[in-house]
Amino acid sequence: ELVRGWARDPRFYLDQSLVPIFNLLLEPPPFDAVRASAIIAHLRRVPVVLEQARVNLADTAAPAFAAYAVGVLDGLAADLEAAMAALHPVLPPEPARALSAATGSAVAAVASYRQWLTTRMASFAAPAAVGAEAFGYFLHRVALLPYPVAALRTMAGQEWNRAVATEAILQRRAAGSADADLPADLAAHVARAEHDELAVRRFYVERGLLSQPDDLRHYRFAAMPPYVGPLSRLGVTHYTADERRRGDAAVHYVPPIGEDLSYFRRAELRDPRAAIVHEGVHAQQLALSWAHPDPARRRYYDSAPIEGIAFYNEELMLVAGLFDDAPATAEFVANAMRLRSLRVEIDVTLASGMRTLDAAADTLADTVPMDRQTAQEEAAFFAGNPGQGLSYQIGKLQILELLAACQRRPDFDLRALHDRLWREGNVPLVLQRWEVLGTRDQLDEADQLAPDL
């Protein structure tokens, strides 16, 4: 009701029409009749949803969001057609026969939607910023953050300085060492990732950092299916399963090795652990929370604890010595610390209207630094999802605050604390703090900061 994506953001309707199809494609084969029929049904709904978009956006869309959506839509109709053509041979006979007509209607609707946005762009006038009051409501009433917005920027600035210093020290330490070579081929990359994932699990146990139950699912790399690759702009190409299938291995689909590598893609090609210590943590945390004895705690709540845990884990692995054999990966982890601290500033200034999407992308590209495409994607996503960008850094700082308080206790056990954090990772950290320390001080602070809307 406050962000009003349906009225301001044309990308919202791609999320509602095409992303359900994309998500159904991520589960590994085979495609049974139920899943295939669901894909057909969603394809048939694409024209309906995109027609509704025109009604809802006509007088209220933000031009900055529309420009980004047009970029996402560029070539997307052809990519959807290519993805469904690749899907056709692996479907059961009956839905395979229905696929062509359903695809044709969806492809035409996607192309028409892009044309409509392009034509109407000049008439759009809504601001991209959600505004300070709505942003504050989310931060303090929903995400339950106990820090004023100005304090968030100060905290992030201090973390930026620390990340820059850490990276400079690691660069000096790595002076003279050669960067790791790119893998010879995709099969070698997938095989190394499987080896490294097992090694990371052993590292947790041997260092007394985090329990690894025998039935905890694995995080695997796999070649990008031809029916997923063309639509990869729509989301993260990870299969994470769900509560009913928590034993399924999580799968990270990787494209062919090429020259044009994004910020994160280059790092994981040189060392799969760069992805395993973040996205692999999400996969483990989800599986552990799905097994929670309290069903209410099996559900995702907000990004701060979830992204905070994964970001915290990156530095945990760096400090514990996982990357002592890989200086370039250690540098990347420190550089990613710079990115996550900068995201706080980007998030806050986009939400409040102090920075445009283009200016935010420029800042990310020039300051991290990172490739321009990733920078543009990050800026647009954070503008459309206020509060998500800062969740990495602020969630991590909340975890460190809790750890420091627990460490003073005579019965402190680091692995036990980590086990609890991973299991309870769907619960806001001020509520975890209340349970662990017996004080609701930060929850009260969040209540006092929250505006009444």
mmCIF file of C-alpha atoms in Angstrom, residues 189 221 252 261-272 274-275 278-279 314 332 335-337 339-340 343 368-371 374-375 377-378 382 392:
data_model
loop_
_atom_site.group_PDB
_atom_site.id
_atom_site.type_symbol
_atom_site.label_atom_id
_atom_site.label_comp_id
_atom_site.label_asym_id
_atom_site.label_seq_id
_atom_site.Cartn_x
_atom_site.Cartn_y
_atom_site.Cartn_z
ATOM 1 C CA HIS A 189 33.672 -25.651 -12.934
ATOM 2 C CA PHE A 221 26.275 -26.040 -9.507
ATOM 3 C CA HIS A 252 22.864 -22.887 -8.901
ATOM 4 C CA LEU A 261 31.611 -11.560 -17.054
ATOM 5 C CA SER A 262 29.585 -9.684 -14.460
ATOM 6 C CA TYR A 263 30.926 -8.680 -11.045
ATOM 7 C CA PHE A 264 29.660 -11.761 -9.196
ATOM 8 C CA ARG A 265 30.057 -14.171 -12.109
ATOM 9 C CA ARG A 266 33.772 -13.474 -12.500
ATOM 10 C CA ALA A 267 34.405 -14.088 -8.801
ATOM 11 C CA GLU A 268 32.575 -17.433 -8.683
ATOM 12 C CA LEU A 269 34.260 -18.671 -11.866
ATOM 13 C CA ARG A 270 37.679 -18.109 -10.333
ATOM 14 C CA ASP A 271 36.592 -19.633 -7.018
ATOM 15 C CA PRO A 272 33.155 -21.256 -6.515
ATOM 16 C CA ALA A 274 32.736 -16.943 -3.480
ATOM 17 C CA ALA A 275 29.136 -18.061 -4.185
ATOM 18 C CA HIS A 278 26.727 -16.560 0.463
ATOM 19 C CA GLU A 279 24.138 -18.226 -1.769
ATOM 20 C CA GLU A 314 31.358 -14.195 4.211
ATOM 21 C CA PHE A 332 36.787 -10.075 -3.535
ATOM 22 C CA ASN A 335 35.439 -5.646 -2.046
ATOM 23 C CA ALA A 336 31.954 -7.116 -1.610
ATOM 24 C CA MET A 337 32.011 -5.666 1.911
ATOM 25 C CA LEU A 339 29.480 -2.968 -2.006
ATOM 26 C CA ARG A 340 27.188 -3.977 0.861
ATOM 27 C CA ARG A 343 24.117 -0.253 -0.689
ATOM 28 C CA VAL A 368 32.847 -0.389 -5.894
ATOM 29 C CA PRO A 369 33.801 -0.641 -8.858
ATOM 30 C CA MET A 370 31.541 -3.008 -10.807
ATOM 31 C CA ASP A 371 30.243 -3.515 -14.345
ATOM 32 C CA THR A 374 25.065 -5.020 -12.626
ATOM 33 C CA ALA A 375 25.117 -1.477 -11.216
ATOM 34 C CA GLU A 377 20.174 -3.697 -12.081
ATOM 35 C CA GLU A 378 21.069 -3.108 -8.430
ATOM 36 C CA PHE A 382 16.662 -1.252 -4.636
ATOM 37 C CA TYR A 392 22.845 -7.001 4.147
#
